[in-house]
Amino acid sequence: MSYESREQAAGVTLEGINLYFGKLHVLKNISLSIEPGEFFAFLGPSGCGKTTLLRLIAGFERAQAGKVYIGKKDVTDLPPWKRNVGMVFQNYALWPHMTVRKNVSFGLEEKKVPREEIEKRVNSVLELVDLLELADRRPSQLSGGQQQRVALARTLVVQPRVLLLDEPLSNLDAKLRVQMRRELRELQQKLSLTTIFVTHDQEEANTTADRIAVINRGIIQQIGSPMELYDQPKNLFVANFLGVANIIKGEIIKDGNMFKFVGDDVVISIRGENTPEPGPCSAVFRPQNLVIRKDTFEEKPSSITFTGKVIHREFLGNIIRYSVRAGSHVLSVDKPHLREEKPLEIGHLVTLQLKSDQIVFLKD
Ligand SMILES: Nc1ncnc2c1ncn2[C@@H]1O[C@H](COP(=O)(O)OP(=O)(O)OP(=O)(O)O)[C@@H](O)[C@H]1O
Ligand SMILES: [Mg+2]
């Protein structure tokens, strides 16, 4: 394969970015550093500023304060065409009257690249995304996934140093999305191309990205690997955004030399080094960390026990997710689904057990 980008991979650094649309403060003091060759995701709810941040890196938006670097170069004042980044837009923006080949070669023709070189590069990139056989079709004669690959090929052919993808999979059906995100990850690995991927879908971010920045209301909440964010969320927003979280509100109280968490019907002694300061606090734990039984458990000092009643049940294939009312709390509990095991029914009285070291205490 002659497609080359390894030498070109460049990191991206943002320093103190503040961007306003009129009075609306859309990006608030954003600083982050993306490594060369890294697959990085911006994850957050609708309207939090993901597209704006991506457009800022591409050069389509200007911030009122802050700097953008690509590699070591300060590109803050450079227009998009001088930044050497490629952006795939959410709606692909393919030219309907042009063939696949023409859609891909157009950018190089505009740049007056010699004809033989265009042909070589276009063939190589079409082969890369497995579209050579469809090169003479028009976009309307392609499936959604194939159109997505044309948009990608058209961006890759100009050999950008950074690839920017704005929700590239959101037009595809669920099955194709899963297939395409895997292909995207494989392609990115093959090319070692610095890639920034915008999504509001945590599963998509988890399965593709090396690291994720979780964004809410224009503020970066936390940056980390998918597992770090899931296991050690820094705040309740991150805990809730990455999967289902059980949250019990309460207070940390100093008890002699020890600390304990006191919530409604729950007291948890806190061991370990990361004890939060006394004051209001939430105890957070995941549904799969609760063990559910119809009979009672033997009490263990390292565990917390709840008793309650099943009020709801969802069958998700590999797991069954129960909602259990325990005192004033409604807790989500995941249990692997096994064919030979009878599920619990609504109304069943149950006991839940949770190891205290599975709990994260968060201050907001
Ligand atoms: N050109 C613009 N002028 C004024 N406000 C804008 C403009 N573009 C975006 N906004 C506002 O800025 C905020 C961030 O928008 P942005 O498109 O970056 O969100 P997003 O995170 O990409 O959301 P989504 O997931 O829905 O695509 C929103 O409140 C939006 O209404
Ligand atoms: Mg967007």
PDB file of C-alpha atoms in Angstrom, residues 12-212:
ATOM      1  CA  VAL A  12      -2.898  18.948  18.606  1.00  0.00           C
ATOM      2  CA  THR A  13      -2.643  21.311  21.562  1.00  0.00           C
ATOM      3  CA  LEU A  14      -5.282  23.747  22.768  1.00  0.00           C
ATOM      4  CA  GLU A  15      -4.398  26.395  25.335  1.00  0.00           C
ATOM      5  CA  GLY A  16      -6.971  28.432  27.238  1.00  0.00           C
ATOM      6  CA  ILE A  17      -9.632  28.471  24.524  1.00  0.00           C
ATOM      7  CA  ASN A  18     -12.605  30.747  25.176  1.00  0.00           C
ATOM      8  CA  LEU A  19     -15.135  31.120  22.394  1.00  0.00           C
ATOM      9  CA  TYR A  20     -18.347  33.183  22.352  1.00  0.00           C
ATOM     10  CA  PHE A  21     -21.191  33.337  19.828  1.00  0.00           C
ATOM     11  CA  GLY A  22     -22.432  36.816  20.715  1.00  0.00           C
ATOM     12  CA  LYS A  23     -23.137  36.660  24.440  1.00  0.00           C
ATOM     13  CA  LEU A  24     -23.190  32.863  24.516  1.00  0.00           C
ATOM     14  CA  HIS A  25     -19.995  31.512  26.098  1.00  0.00           C
ATOM     15  CA  VAL A  26     -19.710  28.234  24.152  1.00  0.00           C
ATOM     16  CA  LEU A  27     -16.167  27.003  24.942  1.00  0.00           C
ATOM     17  CA  LYS A  28     -14.880  27.750  28.423  1.00  0.00           C
ATOM     18  CA  ASN A  29     -11.193  27.753  29.134  1.00  0.00           C
ATOM     19  CA  ILE A  30     -10.385  24.606  27.171  1.00  0.00           C
ATOM     20  CA  SER A  31      -6.843  23.274  27.370  1.00  0.00           C
ATOM     21  CA  LEU A  32      -5.820  19.833  26.201  1.00  0.00           C
ATOM     22  CA  SER A  33      -3.051  18.014  24.439  1.00  0.00           C
ATOM     23  CA  ILE A  34      -3.583  15.230  21.890  1.00  0.00           C
ATOM     24  CA  GLU A  35      -0.615  13.012  21.055  1.00  0.00           C
ATOM     25  CA  PRO A  36       0.576  12.327  17.476  1.00  0.00           C
ATOM     26  CA  GLY A  37      -1.164   9.188  16.228  1.00  0.00           C
ATOM     27  CA  GLU A  38      -3.732   9.207  19.026  1.00  0.00           C
ATOM     28  CA  PHE A  39      -7.423   8.424  18.507  1.00  0.00           C
ATOM     29  CA  PHE A  40      -9.137  11.026  20.677  1.00  0.00           C
ATOM     30  CA  ALA A  41     -12.893  11.516  21.222  1.00  0.00           C
ATOM     31  CA  PHE A  42     -14.928  14.549  22.289  1.00  0.00           C
ATOM     32  CA  LEU A  43     -17.936  13.122  24.115  1.00  0.00           C
ATOM     33  CA  GLY A  44     -20.851  15.100  25.493  1.00  0.00           C
ATOM     34  CA  PRO A  45     -24.558  15.861  25.192  1.00  0.00           C
ATOM     35  CA  SER A  46     -26.159  17.810  22.347  1.00  0.00           C
ATOM     36  CA  GLY A  47     -25.217  21.484  22.350  1.00  0.00           C
ATOM     37  CA  CYS A  48     -22.188  21.139  24.670  1.00  0.00           C
ATOM     38  CA  GLY A  49     -19.787  22.551  22.055  1.00  0.00           C
ATOM     39  CA  LYS A  50     -18.231  19.479  20.383  1.00  0.00           C
ATOM     40  CA  THR A  51     -18.707  20.582  16.777  1.00  0.00           C
ATOM     41  CA  THR A  52     -17.583  24.109  17.607  1.00  0.00           C
ATOM     42  CA  LEU A  53     -14.388  22.742  19.145  1.00  0.00           C
ATOM     43  CA  LEU A  54     -13.719  20.571  16.093  1.00  0.00           C
ATOM     44  CA  ARG A  55     -14.390  23.487  13.735  1.00  0.00           C
ATOM     45  CA  LEU A  56     -12.011  25.600  15.783  1.00  0.00           C
ATOM     46  CA  ILE A  57      -9.224  23.048  15.273  1.00  0.00           C
ATOM     47  CA  ALA A  58     -10.031  22.924  11.551  1.00  0.00           C
ATOM     48  CA  GLY A  59      -9.927  26.730  11.348  1.00  0.00           C
ATOM     49  CA  PHE A  60     -13.621  27.350  10.547  1.00  0.00           C
ATOM     50  CA  GLU A  61     -14.188  29.107  13.886  1.00  0.00           C
ATOM     51  CA  ARG A  62     -12.121  31.669  15.766  1.00  0.00           C
ATOM     52  CA  ALA A  63     -11.851  31.863  19.551  1.00  0.00           C
ATOM     53  CA  GLN A  64     -11.787  35.221  21.352  1.00  0.00           C
ATOM     54  CA  ALA A  65      -8.945  33.904  23.521  1.00  0.00           C
ATOM     55  CA  GLY A  66      -6.513  30.998  23.449  1.00  0.00           C
ATOM     56  CA  LYS A  67      -4.117  29.241  21.102  1.00  0.00           C
ATOM     57  CA  VAL A  68      -4.299  26.252  18.746  1.00  0.00           C
ATOM     58  CA  TYR A  69      -1.154  24.299  17.866  1.00  0.00           C
ATOM     59  CA  ILE A  70      -0.830  21.542  15.287  1.00  0.00           C
ATOM     60  CA  GLY A  71       2.447  19.793  15.926  1.00  0.00           C
ATOM     61  CA  LYS A  72       4.672  22.553  17.274  1.00  0.00           C
ATOM     62  CA  LYS A  73       3.208  25.147  14.964  1.00  0.00           C
ATOM     63  CA  ASP A  74       0.897  27.898  16.239  1.00  0.00           C
ATOM     64  CA  VAL A  75      -1.997  27.821  13.736  1.00  0.00           C
ATOM     65  CA  THR A  76      -4.343  30.102  15.701  1.00  0.00           C
ATOM     66  CA  ASP A  77      -4.389  32.730  12.949  1.00  0.00           C
ATOM     67  CA  LEU A  78      -4.131  30.400   9.935  1.00  0.00           C
ATOM     68  CA  PRO A  79      -7.108  29.713   7.630  1.00  0.00           C
ATOM     69  CA  PRO A  80      -8.344  26.094   7.233  1.00  0.00           C
ATOM     70  CA  TRP A  81      -6.488  25.407   3.977  1.00  0.00           C
ATOM     71  CA  LYS A  82      -3.132  26.198   5.573  1.00  0.00           C
ATOM     72  CA  ARG A  83      -3.595  23.895   8.564  1.00  0.00           C
ATOM     73  CA  ASN A  84      -3.245  20.529   6.818  1.00  0.00           C
ATOM     74  CA  VAL A  85      -6.199  18.986   8.618  1.00  0.00           C
ATOM     75  CA  GLY A  86      -8.989  16.959   7.018  1.00  0.00           C
ATOM     76  CA  MET A  87     -12.553  17.143   8.281  1.00  0.00           C
ATOM     77  CA  VAL A  88     -15.365  14.706   7.547  1.00  0.00           C
ATOM     78  CA  PHE A  89     -18.707  16.411   8.122  1.00  0.00           C
ATOM     79  CA  GLN A  90     -21.689  14.713   9.661  1.00  0.00           C
ATOM     80  CA  ASN A  91     -23.724  14.754   6.425  1.00  0.00           C
ATOM     81  CA  TYR A  92     -20.680  13.716   4.290  1.00  0.00           C
ATOM     82  CA  ALA A  93     -21.342  16.600   1.826  1.00  0.00           C
ATOM     83  CA  LEU A  94     -20.571  14.476  -1.263  1.00  0.00           C
ATOM     84  CA  TRP A  95     -21.135  15.947  -4.733  1.00  0.00           C
ATOM     85  CA  PRO A  96     -24.157  14.057  -6.080  1.00  0.00           C
ATOM     86  CA  HIS A  97     -23.395  14.593  -9.787  1.00  0.00           C
ATOM     87  CA  MET A  98     -19.827  13.245  -9.565  1.00  0.00           C
ATOM     88  CA  THR A  99     -18.680   9.630  -9.481  1.00  0.00           C
ATOM     89  CA  VAL A 100     -16.934   8.224  -6.420  1.00  0.00           C
ATOM     90  CA  ARG A 101     -13.576   8.601  -8.173  1.00  0.00           C
ATOM     91  CA  LYS A 102     -14.260  12.212  -9.103  1.00  0.00           C
ATOM     92  CA  ASN A 103     -15.461  13.047  -5.593  1.00  0.00           C
ATOM     93  CA  VAL A 104     -12.160  11.748  -4.255  1.00  0.00           C
ATOM     94  CA  SER A 105      -9.877  13.270  -6.898  1.00  0.00           C
ATOM     95  CA  PHE A 106     -11.525  16.701  -7.009  1.00  0.00           C
ATOM     96  CA  GLY A 107      -9.525  18.201  -4.147  1.00  0.00           C
ATOM     97  CA  LEU A 108      -6.217  17.165  -5.712  1.00  0.00           C
ATOM     98  CA  GLU A 109      -7.253  18.527  -9.127  1.00  0.00           C
ATOM     99  CA  GLU A 110      -8.076  21.873  -7.510  1.00  0.00           C
ATOM    100  CA  LYS A 111      -4.596  21.855  -6.002  1.00  0.00           C
ATOM    101  CA  LYS A 112      -3.130  21.232  -9.475  1.00  0.00           C
ATOM    102  CA  VAL A 113      -1.416  18.014  -8.441  1.00  0.00           C
ATOM    103  CA  PRO A 114       0.048  16.250 -11.560  1.00  0.00           C
ATOM    104  CA  ARG A 115      -2.375  13.816 -13.226  1.00  0.00           C
ATOM    105  CA  GLU A 116      -0.340  10.628 -12.709  1.00  0.00           C
ATOM    106  CA  GLU A 117       0.101  11.388  -9.063  1.00  0.00           C
ATOM    107  CA  ILE A 118      -3.624  12.024  -8.650  1.00  0.00           C
ATOM    108  CA  GLU A 119      -4.400   8.686 -10.237  1.00  0.00           C
ATOM    109  CA  LYS A 120      -1.913   6.883  -8.009  1.00  0.00           C
ATOM    110  CA  ARG A 121      -3.126   8.498  -4.811  1.00  0.00           C
ATOM    111  CA  VAL A 122      -6.827   8.100  -5.608  1.00  0.00           C
ATOM    112  CA  ASN A 123      -6.425   4.417  -6.464  1.00  0.00           C
ATOM    113  CA  SER A 124      -4.430   3.805  -3.345  1.00  0.00           C
ATOM    114  CA  VAL A 125      -6.952   5.482  -1.049  1.00  0.00           C
ATOM    115  CA  LEU A 126      -9.935   3.827  -2.773  1.00  0.00           C
ATOM    116  CA  GLU A 127      -8.238   0.492  -2.217  1.00  0.00           C
ATOM    117  CA  LEU A 128      -7.628   1.418   1.406  1.00  0.00           C
ATOM    118  CA  VAL A 129     -11.333   1.979   2.066  1.00  0.00           C
ATOM    119  CA  ASP A 130     -12.355  -0.897  -0.209  1.00  0.00           C
ATOM    120  CA  LEU A 131     -14.163   1.165  -2.836  1.00  0.00           C
ATOM    121  CA  LEU A 132     -12.154   0.489  -6.011  1.00  0.00           C
ATOM    122  CA  GLU A 133     -14.911  -1.620  -7.512  1.00  0.00           C
ATOM    123  CA  LEU A 134     -17.511   1.086  -6.928  1.00  0.00           C
ATOM    124  CA  ALA A 135     -15.361   3.952  -8.229  1.00  0.00           C
ATOM    125  CA  ASP A 136     -17.639   4.716 -11.207  1.00  0.00           C
ATOM    126  CA  ARG A 137     -20.880   4.930  -9.241  1.00  0.00           C
ATOM    127  CA  ARG A 138     -22.539   8.106  -8.046  1.00  0.00           C
ATOM    128  CA  PRO A 139     -23.269   8.699  -4.326  1.00  0.00           C
ATOM    129  CA  SER A 140     -27.008   8.001  -4.819  1.00  0.00           C
ATOM    130  CA  GLN A 141     -26.094   4.478  -5.975  1.00  0.00           C
ATOM    131  CA  LEU A 142     -24.269   3.707  -2.710  1.00  0.00           C
ATOM    132  CA  SER A 143     -25.343   2.545   0.746  1.00  0.00           C
ATOM    133  CA  GLY A 144     -24.913   4.832   3.752  1.00  0.00           C
ATOM    134  CA  GLY A 145     -21.773   3.003   4.880  1.00  0.00           C
ATOM    135  CA  GLN A 146     -20.255   3.216   1.380  1.00  0.00           C
ATOM    136  CA  GLN A 147     -20.993   6.947   1.214  1.00  0.00           C
ATOM    137  CA  GLN A 148     -19.317   7.354   4.562  1.00  0.00           C
ATOM    138  CA  ARG A 149     -16.221   5.642   3.162  1.00  0.00           C
ATOM    139  CA  VAL A 150     -16.213   7.981   0.131  1.00  0.00           C
ATOM    140  CA  ALA A 151     -16.260  10.980   2.491  1.00  0.00           C
ATOM    141  CA  LEU A 152     -13.369   9.450   4.410  1.00  0.00           C
ATOM    142  CA  ALA A 153     -11.400   8.669   1.212  1.00  0.00           C
ATOM    143  CA  ARG A 154     -11.910  12.204  -0.026  1.00  0.00           C
ATOM    144  CA  THR A 155     -10.406  13.547   3.178  1.00  0.00           C
ATOM    145  CA  LEU A 156      -7.556  11.018   3.400  1.00  0.00           C
ATOM    146  CA  VAL A 157      -6.423  11.546  -0.195  1.00  0.00           C
ATOM    147  CA  VAL A 158      -5.044  14.990   0.633  1.00  0.00           C
ATOM    148  CA  GLN A 159      -2.891  13.323   3.333  1.00  0.00           C
ATOM    149  CA  PRO A 160      -3.883  15.478   6.304  1.00  0.00           C
ATOM    150  CA  ARG A 161      -1.758  15.526   9.435  1.00  0.00           C
ATOM    151  CA  VAL A 162      -4.893  15.409  11.571  1.00  0.00           C
ATOM    152  CA  LEU A 163      -8.230  13.782  10.760  1.00  0.00           C
ATOM    153  CA  LEU A 164     -11.361  15.369  12.246  1.00  0.00           C
ATOM    154  CA  LEU A 165     -14.610  13.396  12.252  1.00  0.00           C
ATOM    155  CA  ASP A 166     -17.906  14.971  13.299  1.00  0.00           C
ATOM    156  CA  GLU A 167     -20.349  12.196  14.294  1.00  0.00           C
ATOM    157  CA  PRO A 168     -19.425  10.292  11.126  1.00  0.00           C
ATOM    158  CA  LEU A 169     -21.511   7.239  11.984  1.00  0.00           C
ATOM    159  CA  SER A 170     -24.752   8.850  13.113  1.00  0.00           C
ATOM    160  CA  ASN A 171     -26.509   8.415   9.728  1.00  0.00           C
ATOM    161  CA  LEU A 172     -25.985   4.662   9.729  1.00  0.00           C
ATOM    162  CA  ASP A 173     -28.224   1.966  11.168  1.00  0.00           C
ATOM    163  CA  ALA A 174     -27.171   0.293  14.431  1.00  0.00           C
ATOM    164  CA  LYS A 175     -25.510  -2.761  12.898  1.00  0.00           C
ATOM    165  CA  LEU A 176     -23.557  -0.828  10.291  1.00  0.00           C
ATOM    166  CA  ARG A 177     -22.442   1.649  12.938  1.00  0.00           C
ATOM    167  CA  VAL A 178     -20.824  -1.124  14.919  1.00  0.00           C
ATOM    168  CA  GLN A 179     -19.077  -2.464  11.808  1.00  0.00           C
ATOM    169  CA  MET A 180     -17.919   0.973  10.632  1.00  0.00           C
ATOM    170  CA  ARG A 181     -16.536   2.026  13.994  1.00  0.00           C
ATOM    171  CA  ARG A 182     -14.378  -1.089  14.002  1.00  0.00           C
ATOM    172  CA  GLU A 183     -13.194  -0.385  10.439  1.00  0.00           C
ATOM    173  CA  LEU A 184     -12.463   3.206  11.354  1.00  0.00           C
ATOM    174  CA  ARG A 185     -10.357   2.141  14.319  1.00  0.00           C
ATOM    175  CA  GLU A 186      -8.438  -0.400  12.201  1.00  0.00           C
ATOM    176  CA  LEU A 187      -7.799   2.148   9.474  1.00  0.00           C
ATOM    177  CA  GLN A 188      -6.638   4.736  11.998  1.00  0.00           C
ATOM    178  CA  GLN A 189      -4.242   2.202  13.549  1.00  0.00           C
ATOM    179  CA  LYS A 190      -2.908   1.205  10.140  1.00  0.00           C
ATOM    180  CA  LEU A 191      -2.205   4.834   9.229  1.00  0.00           C
ATOM    181  CA  SER A 192      -1.155   6.023  12.729  1.00  0.00           C
ATOM    182  CA  LEU A 193      -3.131   9.119  11.903  1.00  0.00           C
ATOM    183  CA  THR A 194      -3.992  11.588  14.682  1.00  0.00           C
ATOM    184  CA  THR A 195      -7.779  11.414  14.743  1.00  0.00           C
ATOM    185  CA  ILE A 196     -10.354  13.438  16.660  1.00  0.00           C
ATOM    186  CA  PHE A 197     -13.806  11.962  16.733  1.00  0.00           C
ATOM    187  CA  VAL A 198     -16.913  13.789  17.936  1.00  0.00           C
ATOM    188  CA  THR A 199     -19.795  11.784  19.330  1.00  0.00           C
ATOM    189  CA  HIS A 200     -22.578  11.912  21.912  1.00  0.00           C
ATOM    190  CA  ASP A 201     -22.629   8.100  22.049  1.00  0.00           C
ATOM    191  CA  GLN A 202     -20.509   6.747  24.893  1.00  0.00           C
ATOM    192  CA  GLU A 203     -20.312   3.263  23.402  1.00  0.00           C
ATOM    193  CA  GLU A 204     -18.895   4.685  20.180  1.00  0.00           C
ATOM    194  CA  ALA A 205     -16.280   6.681  22.102  1.00  0.00           C
ATOM    195  CA  ASN A 206     -15.392   3.728  24.340  1.00  0.00           C
ATOM    196  CA  THR A 207     -14.861   1.326  21.457  1.00  0.00           C
ATOM    197  CA  THR A 208     -12.786   3.584  19.210  1.00  0.00           C
ATOM    198  CA  ALA A 209     -10.833   6.086  21.282  1.00  0.00           C
ATOM    199  CA  ASP A 210      -7.541   5.824  23.157  1.00  0.00           C
ATOM    200  CA  ARG A 211      -8.659   8.750  25.296  1.00  0.00           C
ATOM    201  CA  ILE A 212     -11.862  10.703  25.708  1.00  0.00           C
TER     202      ILE A 212
END
